PDB file of C-alpha atoms in Angstrom:
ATOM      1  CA  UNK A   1       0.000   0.000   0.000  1.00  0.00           C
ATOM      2  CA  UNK A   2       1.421   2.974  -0.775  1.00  0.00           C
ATOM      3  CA  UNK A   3       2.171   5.620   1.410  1.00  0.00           C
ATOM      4  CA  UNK A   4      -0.433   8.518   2.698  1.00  0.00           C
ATOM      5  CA  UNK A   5       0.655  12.120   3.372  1.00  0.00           C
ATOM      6  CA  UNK A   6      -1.332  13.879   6.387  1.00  0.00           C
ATOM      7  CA  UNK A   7       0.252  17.417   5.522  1.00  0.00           C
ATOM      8  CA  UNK A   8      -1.939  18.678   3.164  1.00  0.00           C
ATOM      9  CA  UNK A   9      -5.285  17.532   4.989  1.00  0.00           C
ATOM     10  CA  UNK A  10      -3.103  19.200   8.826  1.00  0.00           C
ATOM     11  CA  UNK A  11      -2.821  22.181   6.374  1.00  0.00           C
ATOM     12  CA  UNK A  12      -6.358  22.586   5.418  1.00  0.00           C
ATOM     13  CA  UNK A  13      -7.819  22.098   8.976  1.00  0.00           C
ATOM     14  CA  UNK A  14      -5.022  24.214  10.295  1.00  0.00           C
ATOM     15  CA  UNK A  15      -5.745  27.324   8.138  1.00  0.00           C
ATOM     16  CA  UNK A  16      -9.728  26.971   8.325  1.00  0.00           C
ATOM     17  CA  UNK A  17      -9.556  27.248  12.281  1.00  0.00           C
ATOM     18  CA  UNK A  18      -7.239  30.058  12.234  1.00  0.00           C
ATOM     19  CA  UNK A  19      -9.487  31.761   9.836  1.00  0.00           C
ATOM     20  CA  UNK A  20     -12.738  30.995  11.492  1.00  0.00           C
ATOM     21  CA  UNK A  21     -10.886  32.043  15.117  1.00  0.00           C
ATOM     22  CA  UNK A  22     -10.274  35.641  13.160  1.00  0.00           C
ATOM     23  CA  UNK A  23      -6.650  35.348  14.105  1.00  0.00           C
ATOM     24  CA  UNK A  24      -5.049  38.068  11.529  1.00  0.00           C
ATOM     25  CA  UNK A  25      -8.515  39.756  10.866  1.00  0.00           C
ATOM     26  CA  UNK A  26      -8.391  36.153   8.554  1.00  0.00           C
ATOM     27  CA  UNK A  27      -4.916  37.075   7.139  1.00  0.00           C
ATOM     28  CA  UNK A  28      -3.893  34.104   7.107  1.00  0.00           C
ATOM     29  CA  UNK A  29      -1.086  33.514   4.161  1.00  0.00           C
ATOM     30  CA  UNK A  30       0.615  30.616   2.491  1.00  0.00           C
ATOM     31  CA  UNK A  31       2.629  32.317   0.657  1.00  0.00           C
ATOM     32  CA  UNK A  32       2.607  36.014   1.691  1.00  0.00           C
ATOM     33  CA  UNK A  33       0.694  38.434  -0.924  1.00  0.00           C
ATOM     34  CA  UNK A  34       3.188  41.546  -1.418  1.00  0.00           C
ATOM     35  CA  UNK A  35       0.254  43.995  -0.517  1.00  0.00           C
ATOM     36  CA  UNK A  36      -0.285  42.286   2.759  1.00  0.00           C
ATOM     37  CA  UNK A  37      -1.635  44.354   5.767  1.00  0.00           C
ATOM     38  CA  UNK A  38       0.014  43.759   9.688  1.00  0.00           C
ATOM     39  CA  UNK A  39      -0.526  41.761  11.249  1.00  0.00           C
ATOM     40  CA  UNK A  40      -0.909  38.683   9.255  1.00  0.00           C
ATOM     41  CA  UNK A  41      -0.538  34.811  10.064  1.00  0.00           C
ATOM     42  CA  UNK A  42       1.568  32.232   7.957  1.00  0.00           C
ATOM     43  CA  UNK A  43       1.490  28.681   8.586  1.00  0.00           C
ATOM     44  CA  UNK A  44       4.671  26.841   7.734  1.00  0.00           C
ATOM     45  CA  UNK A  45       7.718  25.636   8.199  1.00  0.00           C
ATOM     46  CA  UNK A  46       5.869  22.241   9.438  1.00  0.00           C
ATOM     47  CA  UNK A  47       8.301  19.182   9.726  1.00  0.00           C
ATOM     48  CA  UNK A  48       6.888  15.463   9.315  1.00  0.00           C
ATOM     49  CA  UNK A  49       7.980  12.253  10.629  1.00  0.00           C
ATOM     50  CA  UNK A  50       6.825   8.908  10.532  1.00  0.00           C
ATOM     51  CA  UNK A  51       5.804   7.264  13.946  1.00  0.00           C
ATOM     52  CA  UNK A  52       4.205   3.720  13.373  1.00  0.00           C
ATOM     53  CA  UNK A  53       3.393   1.853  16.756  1.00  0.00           C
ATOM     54  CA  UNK A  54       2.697  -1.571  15.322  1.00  0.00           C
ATOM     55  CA  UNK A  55      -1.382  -1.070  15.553  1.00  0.00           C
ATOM     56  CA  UNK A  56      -1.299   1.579  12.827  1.00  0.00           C
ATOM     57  CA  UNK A  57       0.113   3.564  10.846  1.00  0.00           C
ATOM     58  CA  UNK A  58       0.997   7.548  12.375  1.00  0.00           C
ATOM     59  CA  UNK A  59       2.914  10.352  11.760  1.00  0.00           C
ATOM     60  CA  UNK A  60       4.501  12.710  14.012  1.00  0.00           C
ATOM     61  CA  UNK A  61       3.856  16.424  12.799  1.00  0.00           C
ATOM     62  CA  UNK A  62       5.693  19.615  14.554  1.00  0.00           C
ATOM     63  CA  UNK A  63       4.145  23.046  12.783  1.00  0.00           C
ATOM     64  CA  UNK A  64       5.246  26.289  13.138  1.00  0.00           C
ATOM     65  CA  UNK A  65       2.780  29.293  13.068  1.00  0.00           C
ATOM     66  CA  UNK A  66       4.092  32.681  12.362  1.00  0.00           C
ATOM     67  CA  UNK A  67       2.499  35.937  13.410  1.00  0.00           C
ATOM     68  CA  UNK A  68       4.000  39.036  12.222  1.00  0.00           C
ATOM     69  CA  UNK A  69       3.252  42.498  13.186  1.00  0.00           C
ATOM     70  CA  UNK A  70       3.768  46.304  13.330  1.00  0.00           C
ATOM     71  CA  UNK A  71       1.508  47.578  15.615  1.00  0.00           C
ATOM     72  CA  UNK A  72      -1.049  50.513  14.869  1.00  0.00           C
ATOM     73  CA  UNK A  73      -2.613  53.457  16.959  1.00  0.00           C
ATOM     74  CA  UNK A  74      -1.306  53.345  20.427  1.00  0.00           C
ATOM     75  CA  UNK A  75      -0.805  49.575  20.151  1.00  0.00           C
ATOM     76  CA  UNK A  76       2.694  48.579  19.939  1.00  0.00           C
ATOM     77  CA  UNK A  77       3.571  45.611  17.831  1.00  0.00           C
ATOM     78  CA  UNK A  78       4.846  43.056  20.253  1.00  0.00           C
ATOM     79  CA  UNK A  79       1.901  43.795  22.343  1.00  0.00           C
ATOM     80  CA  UNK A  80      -0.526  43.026  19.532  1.00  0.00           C
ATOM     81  CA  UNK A  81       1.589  40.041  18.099  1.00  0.00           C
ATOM     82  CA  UNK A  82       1.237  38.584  21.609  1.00  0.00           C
ATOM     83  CA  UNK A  83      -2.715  39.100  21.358  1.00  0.00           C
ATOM     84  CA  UNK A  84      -2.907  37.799  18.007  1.00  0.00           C
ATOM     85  CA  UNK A  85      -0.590  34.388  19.556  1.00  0.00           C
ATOM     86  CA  UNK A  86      -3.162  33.981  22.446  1.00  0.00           C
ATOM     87  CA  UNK A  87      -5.721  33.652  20.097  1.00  0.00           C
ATOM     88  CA  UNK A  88      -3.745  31.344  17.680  1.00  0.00           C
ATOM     89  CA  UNK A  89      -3.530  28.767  20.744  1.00  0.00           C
ATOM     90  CA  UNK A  90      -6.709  28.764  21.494  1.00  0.00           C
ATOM     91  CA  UNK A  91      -7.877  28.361  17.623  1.00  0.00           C
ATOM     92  CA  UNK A  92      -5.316  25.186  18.233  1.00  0.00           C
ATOM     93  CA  UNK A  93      -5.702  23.677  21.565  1.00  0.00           C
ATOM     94  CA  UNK A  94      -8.823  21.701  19.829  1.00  0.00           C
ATOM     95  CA  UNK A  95      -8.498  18.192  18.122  1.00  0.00           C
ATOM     96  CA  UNK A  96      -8.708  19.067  14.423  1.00  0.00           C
ATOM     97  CA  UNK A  97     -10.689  17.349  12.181  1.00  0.00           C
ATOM     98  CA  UNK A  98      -8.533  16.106   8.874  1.00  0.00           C
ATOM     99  CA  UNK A  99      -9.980  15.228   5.816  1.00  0.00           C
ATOM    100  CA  UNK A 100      -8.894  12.002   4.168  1.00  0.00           C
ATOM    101  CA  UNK A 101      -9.853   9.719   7.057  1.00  0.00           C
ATOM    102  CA  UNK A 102      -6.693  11.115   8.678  1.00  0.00           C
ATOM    103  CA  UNK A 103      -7.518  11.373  12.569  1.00  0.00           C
ATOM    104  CA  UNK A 104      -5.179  13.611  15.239  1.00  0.00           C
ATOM    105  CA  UNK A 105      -4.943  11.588  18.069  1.00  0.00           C
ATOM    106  CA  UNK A 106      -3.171  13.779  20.230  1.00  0.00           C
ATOM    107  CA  UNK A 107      -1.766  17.323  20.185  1.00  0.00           C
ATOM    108  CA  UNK A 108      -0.243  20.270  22.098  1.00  0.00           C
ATOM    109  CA  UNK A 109       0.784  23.801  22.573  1.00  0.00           C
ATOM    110  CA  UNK A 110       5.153  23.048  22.650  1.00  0.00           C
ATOM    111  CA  UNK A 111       6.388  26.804  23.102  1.00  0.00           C
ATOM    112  CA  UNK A 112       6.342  30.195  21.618  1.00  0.00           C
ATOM    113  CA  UNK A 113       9.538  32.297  20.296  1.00  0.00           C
ATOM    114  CA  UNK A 114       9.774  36.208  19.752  1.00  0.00           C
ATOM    115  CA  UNK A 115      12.576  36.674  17.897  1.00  0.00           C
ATOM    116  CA  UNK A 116      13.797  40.233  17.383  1.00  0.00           C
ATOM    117  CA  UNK A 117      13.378  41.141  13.530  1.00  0.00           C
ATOM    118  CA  UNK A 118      16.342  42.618  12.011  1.00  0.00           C
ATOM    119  CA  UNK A 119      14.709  45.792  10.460  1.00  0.00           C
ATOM    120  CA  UNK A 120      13.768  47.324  14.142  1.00  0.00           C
ATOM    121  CA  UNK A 121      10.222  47.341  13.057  1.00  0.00           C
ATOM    122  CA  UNK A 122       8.640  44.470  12.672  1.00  0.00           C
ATOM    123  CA  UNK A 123       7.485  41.943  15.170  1.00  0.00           C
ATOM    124  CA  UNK A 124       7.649  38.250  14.901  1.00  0.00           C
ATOM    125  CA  UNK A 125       5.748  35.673  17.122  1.00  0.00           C
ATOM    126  CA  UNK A 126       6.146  32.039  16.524  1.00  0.00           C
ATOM    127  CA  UNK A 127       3.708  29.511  17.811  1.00  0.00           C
ATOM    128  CA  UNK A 128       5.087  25.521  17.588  1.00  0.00           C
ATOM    129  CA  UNK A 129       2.457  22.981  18.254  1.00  0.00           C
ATOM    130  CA  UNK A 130       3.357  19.221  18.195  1.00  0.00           C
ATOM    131  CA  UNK A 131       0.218  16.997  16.213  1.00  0.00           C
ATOM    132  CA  UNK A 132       0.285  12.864  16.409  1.00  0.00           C
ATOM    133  CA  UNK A 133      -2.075  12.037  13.510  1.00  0.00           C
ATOM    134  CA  UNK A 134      -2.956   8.450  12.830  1.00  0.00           C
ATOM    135  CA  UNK A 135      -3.713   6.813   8.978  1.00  0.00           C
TER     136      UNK A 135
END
């Protein structure tokens, strides 16, 4: 049997509850429109793995969110990238539902970064969740 691929379907459900959370205003970007407004939300960077117990067959999935920001009004960026991460955890911290008969049989939250950005004006939030999704 050949091999199935959970990223697309982790993709899908991934980017539909971000959207329907309103993290971004619904900016979320895969890949990143040149006219884009702050702050927006890419998904990415995800890294697979297989992970078969001997019952089934599962793959291990770590995915990286990105927020990235600027701030507006009296708002500064880091303190609205922040917001915008609270909300992207708790779009997450739900089992997904995958299409393909792909099922997520466990997930969870596994740290956030804010890295500096080098041009002094943007802000950068990243938001690494862990996903065990079974075939």
């Amino acid at each position: 049997m050949a091999a199935r691929d959970p990223a697309l379907p982790l993709q899908k459900a991934l980017v539909a509850a971000l959207k329907g959370a309103g993290v971004c205003n619904g900016r979320v970007y895969s890949p990143v429109p040149k006219e884009a407004l702050f702050p927006y939300c890419v998904v990415g960077d995800d890294v697979f793995a297989q992970d078969n117990n001997g019952c089934w067959d599962q793959t291990e999935a770590t995915v990286q969110v990105h927020i990235w920001d600027r701030g507006e009004h009296d708002a500064p960026g880091l303190v609205q990238a922040k917001g915008e991460v609270a909300k992207v955890r708790v779009a997450l911290d739900v089992p997904l539902a995958l299409d393909d008969d792909f099922e997520v049989v466990f997930h969870e939250w596994d740290g956030t970064l804010y890295p500096t950005d080098p041009d002094g004006l943007t802000v950068h939030g990243v938001v690494t969740f862990s996903y065990l999704i079974k075939h």
